[in-house]
Amino acid sequence: MAMSQSMPIQELPATFSRLQLGIEDYAVIGDCRSAALVSTEGSIDWLCWPCFDSPSMFAYLTGPENGGSWQICPATTFTTSRKYVHDTNVLQTTFETQTGTVRLTDFMPVAGEEFTSGRLVPQRELIRILEGVTGEVEINVQFNPRPQYGTKKPDIQDNGKLGLRVDIPGAVVRLQSQMEFKLNPSGATGMTNIQAGDRLSFSLTFATDAPAALAFPEGSLAALTRTIDWWQMWSAKCSYSGEYREAVLRSVLALKMLHFAPSGAFVAAATTSLPEQIGGDKNYDYRYCWLRDASVAVHVLCGTGHELEAEAFVEWMLHATRLTQPKLMVVYDVYGNIVGEEKELPRLSGYRSSVPVMMGNSARSQVQMDLYGEVICASAKLYKGKGKLDRDTAKTIVNFGNYVCKHWREPDAGIWEPRGEPVLHTHSLLLCWVALDELVKFAETGTIDVKQIEAFKKTRNEIRTFIETQSWNNRIRSYASEPGSEKMDSSLLLMSFHNFHEASSERLQGTYNRIKNELGAGGSLLYRNRPDGRGTFPEEGAFGICGFWAVEHLAMGGGSLKQAEETFEELLRYANDVGLFAEEIDPKSGAALGNFPQAFTHIGLISAALAIEKRRKEVAEDVRNSARQWIEAKQ
């Protein structure tokens, strides 16, 4: 590289734009602080640094013209296959051409404290290692950063052996490699030939602090080894050993990647504004933490042997809510701050022209009464039976119960956060009942001293009576999503998960059948609701987690074990080639829709798998008992 070259970035020419791939054509890599989306064509089309919700470095995914990307791929026609290294979040993409084969390994380094302590390591780093497998392949590298959601045009400086330097507001980004780059108005390019046995490394680092730690390409293999070891050691803790271990572990690994380790929060997804309908405007920023995910997230973390992450999440929740207690906000950022209002990013033209592209989320100002049940239920799953809670934590949880007693009859936005007027939602009422029911159990086990236990019991019973008389619709033989209506909502399937009724009860059987008839999207897929109550289906895809809720209902006794297994296995076929799900699924094409990868969908998958495994053990125990009784009768 020539020393001290500098060239200002210009907008990408229109001819640079590639055909946008499907959302399912992406995989994700991360370091439990940030994440990048990598396409089947070797392009990093989404990366926000230094945190999940930071401004983007590459946002081609949501703005091909101005978003920026970093692509490494053969210069000629190629086919690809890809996989994660066993039990890790290290991605390997293999390119095959007429002249040879190369393998690209992408990852963000992670390591234990025993390595990072006392060492000066990059604040953030993304490493790409290209290896020749067979023959010889000409490689093309296009490096086109567009910081701040495509609004900044930084200078790229060629600093010789120190690599390419990109100055952005408040930080320095540096790309180092053995490859030589040429600067051009769009960024930097490089061409080289890779033969079998050759290896070429790229290290992209980010630093806001001085002095910035440099990473050199020769250290990439050591970083790869450490990262593989770290992920495999973490995966070894997974206690699930059932038939669906591969799908469950991939979902657990995806969930861990969406875990912001410094605080304990989990973000809903790694992206913003991937549309629920192509060309539509249901494009939201999911790079934050929703309390609605709490109880099931803690359930699946504890159920797969990851109690440390569950404990960190609950502690983060109780800390994040401290400024507004006992009132709960719907969504927080990874540090526990209130999320900003929605703001359009006009420089980004949207995924397949689906605008607007947004940052922030207006759900921040909504009222959702289900949150209280989520937080209390998550706390119960973690703390119940483990001795008396400390005074401050106990006071916080009890105050949430007091708030429920005062406000449970009030209309709210509900779990799906429509932007219309608040109404009473059966799911919110259910979670208010859960909140008080768990508080009563807390008191009965001695985990919390609850002076108001009689008041909690009284209100709990009032809520149950209200649901049974107002949300139950005798004419349709089903619970309705809103009291006094005939509207249906897939969230009603959670009544069995929260033990409101046995899944095999007449009322929940009727509700399940009604949901399948009214909200079925074909096969195992379900829409979450019909906003108008009847008639046409919503202009969005089938909601991923709703199908898994149905599986769990079946596994809990709402159907046969075979039904649960078959439905689950059909849903698994909608994952992409590396086992990842977005928020929604297009019922016609099977394509992924919405933000990606989606924590909610993967949480639902894990929870459904745990329910199936529990049912299998119950069936096996029944068979053993029957055999024992038969033998005893013969003796």
XYZ file of C-alpha atoms in Angstrom:
635
model
C 0.000 0.000 0.000
C 1.192 3.482 -0.792
C 1.590 5.718 2.224
C -0.647 8.660 3.098
C -3.159 8.326 0.269
C -6.557 9.797 1.015
C -9.733 9.973 -1.008
C -13.160 11.324 -0.039
C -16.031 8.891 -0.363
C -18.662 9.551 -2.991
C -22.064 8.039 -3.490
C -21.994 4.613 -5.099
C -22.742 4.699 -8.801
C -26.030 3.065 -9.715
C -24.190 0.293 -11.561
C -22.669 -0.904 -8.277
C -26.011 -1.928 -6.789
C -26.460 -5.688 -6.629
C -29.837 -7.373 -6.817
C -31.056 -7.471 -3.240
C -31.131 -10.982 -1.858
C -33.876 -12.528 0.227
C -33.750 -11.980 3.975
C -33.330 -15.740 4.296
C -30.112 -15.471 2.260
C -28.330 -13.931 5.240
C -26.541 -15.400 8.227
C -25.468 -13.517 11.330
C -22.209 -13.249 13.228
C -21.687 -11.406 16.501
C -19.812 -10.924 19.747
C -22.676 -10.400 22.247
C -22.354 -6.643 21.739
C -23.057 -6.110 18.064
C -23.926 -8.205 15.032
C -23.338 -8.305 11.279
C -25.418 -9.885 8.523
C -23.450 -11.819 5.911
C -25.026 -12.809 2.592
C -24.594 -15.932 0.499
C -22.586 -13.711 -1.888
C -19.937 -12.922 0.724
C -21.165 -9.394 1.426
C -21.554 -7.826 4.851
C -24.665 -5.753 4.237
C -25.521 -4.810 7.818
C -23.251 -3.837 10.706
C -23.828 -1.357 13.522
C -20.897 -0.449 15.768
C -20.102 -0.422 18.634
C -23.528 -1.679 19.865
C -26.602 -3.301 18.344
C -28.461 0.018 18.189
C -25.500 2.184 17.154
C -25.484 3.904 13.759
C -24.584 1.613 10.878
C -21.237 1.119 9.174
C -22.806 -1.007 6.433
C -26.533 -0.776 5.648
C -26.846 -2.021 2.063
C -29.608 -4.285 3.358
C -31.874 -1.294 3.951
C -30.405 1.095 1.394
C -28.487 -0.261 -1.629
C -27.632 3.169 -2.991
C -26.187 4.767 0.128
C -25.989 2.093 2.825
C -22.553 0.653 2.095
C -21.239 -2.922 2.177
C -18.105 -5.049 2.219
C -18.005 -7.937 -0.228
C -15.411 -10.675 -0.703
C -16.207 -13.156 -3.474
C -14.872 -14.702 -6.686
C -14.606 -12.345 -9.651
C -16.340 -14.898 -11.887
C -19.576 -16.861 -11.705
C -19.831 -18.973 -8.565
C -22.116 -21.128 -6.472
C -22.115 -21.106 -2.691
C -22.797 -23.299 0.295
C -22.385 -22.320 3.921
C -22.552 -23.535 7.474
C -21.588 -22.555 10.990
C -18.566 -24.252 12.497
C -19.964 -26.957 14.787
C -21.647 -25.488 17.913
C -20.435 -21.943 17.185
C -21.440 -18.640 15.596
C -18.430 -18.773 13.248
C -19.694 -18.742 9.661
C -18.032 -20.528 6.745
C -19.075 -19.840 3.140
C -17.666 -21.983 0.347
C -17.471 -20.544 -3.184
C -17.143 -22.927 -6.117
C -16.084 -21.704 -9.560
C -15.024 -23.406 -12.776
C -11.367 -22.927 -11.832
C -11.377 -23.766 -8.138
C -12.907 -23.512 -4.676
C -12.299 -21.063 -1.825
C -13.681 -20.860 1.710
C -14.492 -17.613 3.545
C -14.664 -17.702 7.354
C -16.417 -14.783 9.056
C -16.581 -14.087 12.787
C -16.355 -11.500 15.521
C -13.721 -12.503 18.087
C -14.865 -13.456 21.571
C -12.684 -14.706 24.390
C -12.783 -15.275 28.125
C -11.445 -12.851 30.710
C -8.333 -14.993 31.147
C -7.263 -13.829 27.668
C -8.558 -10.237 27.572
C -7.410 -9.279 31.073
C -4.248 -7.196 30.865
C -4.187 -7.160 27.073
C -4.839 -4.260 24.736
C -7.402 -5.684 22.324
C -9.557 -3.911 19.743
C -12.785 -2.446 21.107
C -14.660 -4.207 18.297
C -13.305 -6.448 15.573
C -14.645 -8.402 12.620
C -12.326 -10.919 10.954
C -12.625 -12.539 7.534
C -10.256 -15.339 6.496
C -10.135 -16.503 2.878
C -8.573 -19.911 2.149
C -7.857 -21.656 -1.128
C -9.320 -25.176 -1.152
C -8.792 -26.408 -4.743
C -7.471 -24.938 -7.973
C -7.064 -21.179 -8.350
C -9.743 -18.487 -7.968
C -9.623 -14.785 -8.778
C -11.004 -12.831 -5.841
C -12.690 -9.417 -5.865
C -12.930 -7.322 -2.677
C -15.185 -4.255 -2.495
C -14.918 -2.206 0.708
C -17.454 0.614 0.789
C -18.246 1.852 4.317
C -21.062 4.366 4.733
C -21.158 5.380 8.415
C -24.105 6.951 10.230
C -26.847 5.265 8.165
C -25.282 6.439 4.915
C -25.210 10.101 5.892
C -21.442 10.437 6.263
C -18.820 10.420 3.527
C -15.605 9.686 5.393
C -12.128 9.943 4.006
C -10.375 6.614 3.529
C -6.653 6.904 4.115
C -4.117 4.302 3.020
C -1.660 4.064 5.935
C 0.563 1.426 4.375
C 1.213 -1.507 6.719
C -1.268 -0.061 9.177
C -4.035 -0.587 6.628
C -6.922 1.550 5.520
C -8.124 4.125 8.030
C -11.681 5.456 8.032
C -12.352 8.420 10.292
C -15.953 8.722 11.424
C -17.435 11.039 14.055
C -15.994 10.038 17.422
C -14.255 6.869 16.238
C -11.677 5.300 13.951
C -12.311 2.250 11.796
C -9.321 0.418 10.343
C -9.102 -2.390 7.782
C -5.876 -4.416 7.751
C -4.922 -7.200 5.366
C -2.044 -8.665 3.394
C -3.947 -7.565 0.291
C -3.182 -4.291 -1.426
C -6.130 -1.991 -2.036
C -6.759 0.746 -4.543
C -8.796 3.744 -3.439
C -11.583 4.939 -5.701
C -14.534 7.332 -5.419
C -16.746 4.587 -3.971
C -14.287 3.221 -1.393
C -11.525 0.672 -1.899
C -11.111 -2.378 -4.096
C -8.681 -5.255 -4.307
C -8.083 -8.133 -6.707
C -5.941 -11.197 -6.143
C -5.650 -14.867 -7.058
C -6.029 -17.520 -4.346
C -4.551 -20.962 -4.929
C -5.136 -24.146 -2.926
C -3.358 -23.753 0.412
C -3.226 -19.931 0.256
C -4.686 -17.899 3.099
C -5.634 -14.214 3.177
C -6.922 -12.440 6.300
C -8.876 -9.226 6.821
C -9.334 -7.500 10.175
C -11.814 -4.622 10.533
C -11.585 -2.822 13.877
C -13.476 -0.021 15.586
C -12.223 2.209 18.377
C -13.575 5.243 20.187
C -10.772 5.285 22.748
C -7.158 6.318 22.295
C -4.779 4.712 21.786
C -6.631 2.362 19.436
C -5.463 -1.239 19.700
C -4.274 -2.559 16.357
C -5.042 -6.050 15.128
C -2.705 -7.636 12.616
C -3.724 -10.264 10.044
C -1.194 -12.787 11.344
C -3.178 -12.909 14.591
C -6.437 -13.865 12.848
C -5.949 -17.638 13.109
C -5.269 -17.407 16.839
C -8.399 -15.278 17.233
C -10.369 -17.859 15.248
C -9.199 -20.675 17.500
C -10.077 -18.712 20.640
C -13.495 -17.809 19.254
C -14.353 -21.377 18.251
C -13.227 -22.642 21.661
C -15.297 -19.980 23.458
C -18.508 -20.746 21.565
C -18.081 -24.511 21.853
C -17.451 -24.275 25.590
C -20.592 -22.159 25.946
C -22.627 -24.555 23.784
C -21.466 -27.518 25.880
C -23.538 -26.088 28.750
C -26.753 -26.686 26.805
C -28.686 -29.280 28.790
C -31.213 -30.117 26.077
C -30.424 -33.530 24.630
C -33.650 -34.341 22.786
C -34.207 -35.268 19.157
C -34.188 -31.638 18.009
C -30.877 -30.697 19.583
C -29.421 -29.240 16.369
C -32.347 -26.818 15.887
C -32.520 -25.988 19.580
C -28.793 -25.317 19.906
C -28.782 -23.109 16.802
C -31.656 -21.126 18.316
C -29.878 -20.874 21.664
C -26.742 -19.678 19.869
C -28.776 -17.086 17.961
C -30.337 -15.921 21.221
C -26.907 -15.670 22.848
C -25.678 -13.586 19.922
C -28.540 -11.138 20.582
C -27.475 -10.921 24.232
C -25.763 -7.654 25.161
C -23.272 -9.137 27.596
C -22.206 -5.905 29.371
C -25.738 -5.321 30.701
C -27.591 -8.647 30.377
C -30.275 -7.354 27.987
C -31.497 -9.257 24.925
C -32.386 -7.325 21.787
C -35.404 -8.431 19.764
C -33.409 -8.607 16.516
C -30.170 -7.422 14.968
C -31.815 -5.177 12.369
C -34.184 -2.308 11.806
C -36.923 -1.857 9.213
C -36.886 -5.183 7.403
C -40.506 -5.177 6.221
C -43.382 -7.360 7.326
C -44.715 -6.870 3.800
C -42.483 -6.175 0.789
C -43.188 -2.627 -0.312
C -45.193 -1.941 2.842
C -44.582 0.500 5.665
C -44.643 -1.861 8.678
C -40.935 -1.343 9.164
C -39.777 -1.058 12.754
C -36.537 -0.834 14.687
C -36.051 -4.024 16.734
C -32.553 -3.383 18.070
C -33.883 -2.892 21.609
C -35.120 -4.979 24.503
C -38.847 -5.691 24.918
C -40.094 -6.752 28.344
C -42.791 -8.852 26.644
C -40.093 -11.447 25.861
C -39.188 -11.847 29.521
C -40.991 -14.880 30.928
C -40.498 -17.197 27.960
C -36.886 -16.037 27.495
C -36.071 -16.912 31.099
C -38.002 -20.182 30.730
C -35.928 -21.310 27.728
C -32.626 -20.094 29.159
C -33.168 -21.990 32.399
C -34.580 -24.954 30.480
C -31.411 -25.273 28.402
C -28.909 -24.843 31.214
C -28.090 -21.154 30.766
C -29.129 -19.824 34.155
C -26.366 -17.200 34.207
C -27.859 -15.431 31.188
C -31.346 -15.746 32.696
C -30.174 -14.224 35.968
C -28.377 -11.392 34.165
C -31.523 -10.648 32.129
C -33.819 -10.506 35.158
C -31.364 -8.341 37.065
C -31.109 -6.040 34.052
C -34.917 -5.777 33.889
C -35.262 -4.868 37.546
C -32.464 -2.327 37.158
C -33.705 -0.863 33.867
C -37.190 -0.241 35.219
C -36.025 1.529 38.355
C -36.636 5.091 37.083
C -40.282 4.494 36.157
C -41.326 1.915 38.766
C -43.920 0.745 39.340
C -44.863 1.821 35.815
C -43.145 -0.263 33.161
C -42.048 0.982 29.751
C -42.588 -1.329 26.790
C -39.063 -1.136 25.404
C -35.614 -0.114 26.653
C -32.210 0.142 25.060
C -29.433 -2.274 26.022
C -28.300 -0.022 28.865
C -31.784 0.328 30.339
C -32.481 3.791 28.952
C -35.787 4.786 27.390
C -35.699 4.348 23.623
C -35.920 7.444 21.441
C -38.953 8.360 19.368
C -39.135 7.004 15.864
C -37.104 8.931 13.325
C -36.968 8.266 9.610
C -33.585 7.694 7.955
C -34.165 9.339 4.566
C -30.806 8.366 3.047
C -31.811 4.706 3.131
C -34.253 3.625 0.420
C -35.474 0.522 2.232
C -35.193 -3.213 1.733
C -36.624 -3.758 -1.755
C -37.955 -0.180 -1.632
C -39.918 -0.793 1.577
C -39.907 2.569 3.343
C -39.588 4.181 5.769
C -36.349 3.003 7.347
C -36.532 3.927 11.030
C -34.474 4.347 14.146
C -36.148 4.437 17.555
C -39.533 2.917 18.333
C -42.811 4.618 19.218
C -43.931 1.636 21.270
C -41.920 3.383 23.997
C -44.977 5.508 24.822
C -47.579 2.735 24.784
C -49.256 1.134 27.790
C -49.078 -2.673 27.818
C -50.441 -4.317 30.941
C -49.085 -7.748 30.009
C -45.584 -6.532 30.918
C -46.271 -6.865 34.633
C -47.049 -10.535 34.295
C -43.992 -11.033 32.119
C -41.591 -9.436 34.599
C -43.091 -11.102 37.678
C -43.308 -14.488 35.929
C -39.679 -14.222 34.790
C -38.641 -13.368 38.338
C -40.623 -16.310 39.659
C -39.005 -18.761 37.245
C -35.600 -17.591 38.411
C -36.040 -16.942 42.136
C -38.882 -19.124 43.411
C -37.704 -21.846 45.761
C -34.217 -20.351 46.139
C -34.642 -18.674 49.492
C -35.962 -15.300 50.522
C -35.419 -12.429 48.126
C -33.530 -9.351 49.226
C -35.659 -6.501 50.479
C -35.277 -4.153 47.494
C -36.039 -6.818 44.887
C -39.019 -8.064 46.865
C -40.369 -4.519 47.234
C -40.028 -3.895 43.514
C -41.916 -7.056 42.567
C -44.681 -6.436 45.106
C -45.117 -2.880 43.827
C -45.681 -4.272 40.346
C -48.491 -6.347 41.848
C -49.997 -3.291 43.494
C -49.960 -1.518 40.133
C -51.792 -4.437 38.509
C -54.488 -4.325 41.184
C -55.125 -0.658 40.419
C -54.957 -0.721 36.619
C -55.912 -4.155 35.259
C -59.296 -2.963 33.938
C -57.718 -0.225 31.812
C -57.443 -0.549 28.012
C -53.944 -0.993 26.590
C -52.083 -1.486 23.317
C -51.675 -5.231 23.785
C -48.848 -7.568 22.827
C -48.859 -6.672 19.107
C -48.587 -2.898 19.627
C -51.088 -1.588 17.055
C -50.888 2.170 16.635
C -54.640 2.690 17.189
C -56.742 3.438 20.254
C -56.211 1.218 23.338
C -58.757 -1.516 24.089
C -59.038 -4.329 26.613
C -57.054 -7.367 25.483
C -57.603 -10.867 26.814
C -53.882 -11.605 26.637
C -53.137 -8.560 28.818
C -55.810 -9.637 31.289
C -54.290 -13.125 31.326
C -50.857 -11.732 32.199
C -52.351 -9.529 34.923
C -53.814 -12.721 36.388
C -50.395 -14.398 36.019
C -48.714 -11.506 37.858
C -50.911 -11.856 40.915
C -50.985 -15.651 40.812
C -47.174 -15.749 40.854
C -47.048 -13.230 43.698
C -49.368 -15.430 45.747
C -47.091 -18.407 45.058
C -44.072 -16.273 46.009
C -45.718 -15.637 49.356
C -46.732 -19.264 49.874
C -43.164 -20.478 49.295
C -41.701 -17.838 51.593
C -39.683 -16.205 48.822
C -41.348 -12.854 49.494
C -43.241 -11.520 52.482
C -46.472 -10.244 50.940
C -48.651 -8.307 53.377
C -51.216 -7.734 50.636
C -51.641 -11.432 49.862
C -55.398 -11.396 50.494
C -55.823 -8.364 48.246
C -53.751 -10.079 45.568
C -55.852 -13.250 45.857
C -59.070 -11.248 45.635
C -58.017 -9.303 42.546
C -56.551 -12.408 40.930
C -59.909 -14.141 41.291
C -61.744 -11.090 39.932
C -59.562 -11.088 36.832
C -60.149 -14.790 36.285
C -63.891 -14.353 36.607
C -63.796 -11.451 34.154
C -61.888 -13.521 31.579
C -64.212 -16.488 32.025
C -67.368 -14.406 31.647
C -66.358 -11.577 29.313
C -63.531 -12.952 27.160
C -65.181 -16.344 26.738
C -67.669 -16.249 23.872
C -70.226 -19.001 24.205
C -71.543 -18.552 20.685
C -68.208 -19.325 19.022
C -67.128 -21.700 21.826
C -63.801 -19.913 22.195
C -62.032 -17.166 24.062
C -61.871 -13.950 22.055
C -58.935 -11.567 21.805
C -61.058 -8.706 23.165
C -63.787 -9.139 25.780
C -67.260 -9.075 24.256
C -66.019 -9.655 20.698
C -65.513 -12.546 18.314
C -62.003 -11.470 17.311
C -59.267 -14.071 17.425
C -55.605 -13.760 18.306
C -52.896 -16.409 18.403
C -51.659 -15.073 21.754
C -54.657 -16.877 23.282
C -52.621 -20.070 22.827
C -50.495 -18.893 25.768
C -53.330 -19.652 28.193
C -52.037 -23.215 28.482
C -48.398 -22.101 28.870
C -49.430 -19.872 31.777
C -51.562 -22.634 33.346
C -54.827 -20.723 33.166
C -56.466 -23.974 32.020
C -55.190 -27.382 31.070
C -54.465 -27.511 27.355
C -56.861 -30.450 27.124
C -59.742 -28.486 28.658
C -62.869 -27.999 26.587
C -62.435 -24.228 26.491
C -58.829 -24.281 25.294
C -59.576 -27.017 22.789
C -62.323 -24.841 21.370
C -60.002 -21.828 21.302
C -57.244 -23.772 19.530
C -59.673 -25.018 16.883
C -61.050 -21.519 16.357
C -57.543 -20.073 15.977
C -56.618 -22.743 13.418
C -59.797 -22.049 11.437
C -59.646 -18.256 11.606
C -55.897 -17.578 11.589
C -54.440 -20.572 9.786
C -52.074 -19.563 6.988
C -51.644 -23.045 5.567
C -50.137 -26.108 7.226
C -48.375 -25.228 10.466
C -48.371 -21.455 9.884
C -50.554 -18.975 11.772
C -51.254 -15.293 11.434
C -51.120 -13.476 14.745
C -54.554 -11.874 14.277
C -56.929 -10.198 11.889
C -56.962 -6.505 12.758
C -60.551 -6.084 11.525
C -61.680 -9.188 13.359
C -63.036 -10.922 10.273
C -62.651 -10.943 6.503
C -59.324 -10.498 4.798
C -56.017 -11.546 6.302
C -53.531 -8.918 7.457
C -51.055 -7.503 4.964
C -48.110 -9.301 6.538
C -46.645 -12.766 6.789
C -47.502 -15.602 9.133
C -45.976 -14.881 12.527
C -43.175 -17.306 13.339
C -43.660 -17.666 17.076
C -47.411 -18.264 16.749
C -46.818 -21.580 15.021
C -44.514 -22.638 17.852
C -47.131 -21.558 20.418
C -49.506 -23.994 18.718
C -46.903 -26.757 18.973
C -46.488 -26.096 22.677
C -50.241 -26.155 23.214
C -50.426 -29.543 21.474
C -47.463 -30.900 23.436
C -49.001 -29.787 26.733
C -52.039 -31.991 26.116
C -54.029 -29.994 23.577
C -53.320 -32.717 21.035
C -51.299 -35.861 20.609
C -47.519 -36.052 20.851
C -47.474 -37.043 17.168
C -49.420 -33.898 16.233
C -46.979 -31.742 18.166
C -43.939 -33.400 16.575
C -45.290 -33.222 13.033
C -46.273 -29.576 13.382
C -42.889 -28.728 14.893
C -40.978 -30.515 12.155
C -42.993 -28.749 9.466
C -42.177 -25.377 11.030
C -38.474 -26.228 11.168
C -38.471 -26.493 7.375
C -39.094 -22.737 7.179
C -35.698 -21.969 8.748
C -33.036 -20.846 6.315
C -30.068 -22.995 5.335
C -28.190 -22.170 8.565
C -31.208 -22.641 10.859
C -32.246 -19.009 11.370
C -35.712 -17.429 11.431
C -36.957 -13.912 10.846
C -40.058 -12.492 12.518
C -42.492 -13.707 9.867
C -42.864 -16.185 7.006
C -44.506 -15.556 3.636
C -47.148 -18.317 3.461
C -47.018 -18.391 -0.345
C -43.265 -18.572 -0.930
C -41.840 -19.534 2.461
C -39.570 -16.476 2.314
C -38.495 -14.698 5.476
C -40.144 -11.373 6.348
C -39.441 -8.843 9.074
C -36.396 -8.220 11.197
C -33.700 -10.885 11.356
C -32.740 -12.977 13.175
C -35.732 -12.676 15.474
C -35.267 -13.593 19.137
C -39.025 -14.106 19.669
C -39.241 -16.810 16.982
C -36.189 -18.672 18.266
C -37.465 -18.437 21.846
C -40.725 -20.006 20.672
C -38.846 -22.807 18.920
C -36.851 -23.677 22.027
C -39.898 -23.543 24.289
C -41.865 -25.816 21.945
C -38.974 -28.314 21.818
C -38.799 -28.357 25.622
C -42.551 -29.021 25.798
C -42.286 -31.905 23.325
C -39.416 -33.431 25.276
C -41.401 -33.170 28.509
C -44.407 -34.840 26.860
C -42.194 -37.639 25.520
C -40.901 -38.350 28.997
C -44.454 -38.383 30.338
C -45.559 -40.801 27.606
C -42.555 -43.036 28.274
C -43.337 -43.011 31.992
C -46.961 -43.930 31.271
C -45.788 -46.856 29.150
C -43.451 -48.043 31.916
C -46.212 -47.762 34.514
C -48.656 -49.658 32.299
C -46.104 -52.401 31.750
C -45.396 -52.588 35.463
C -49.092 -52.843 36.275
C -49.583 -55.562 33.647
C -46.696 -57.581 35.076
C -47.985 -57.170 38.615
C -51.464 -58.270 37.521
C -50.014 -61.426 35.957
C -48.079 -62.377 39.067
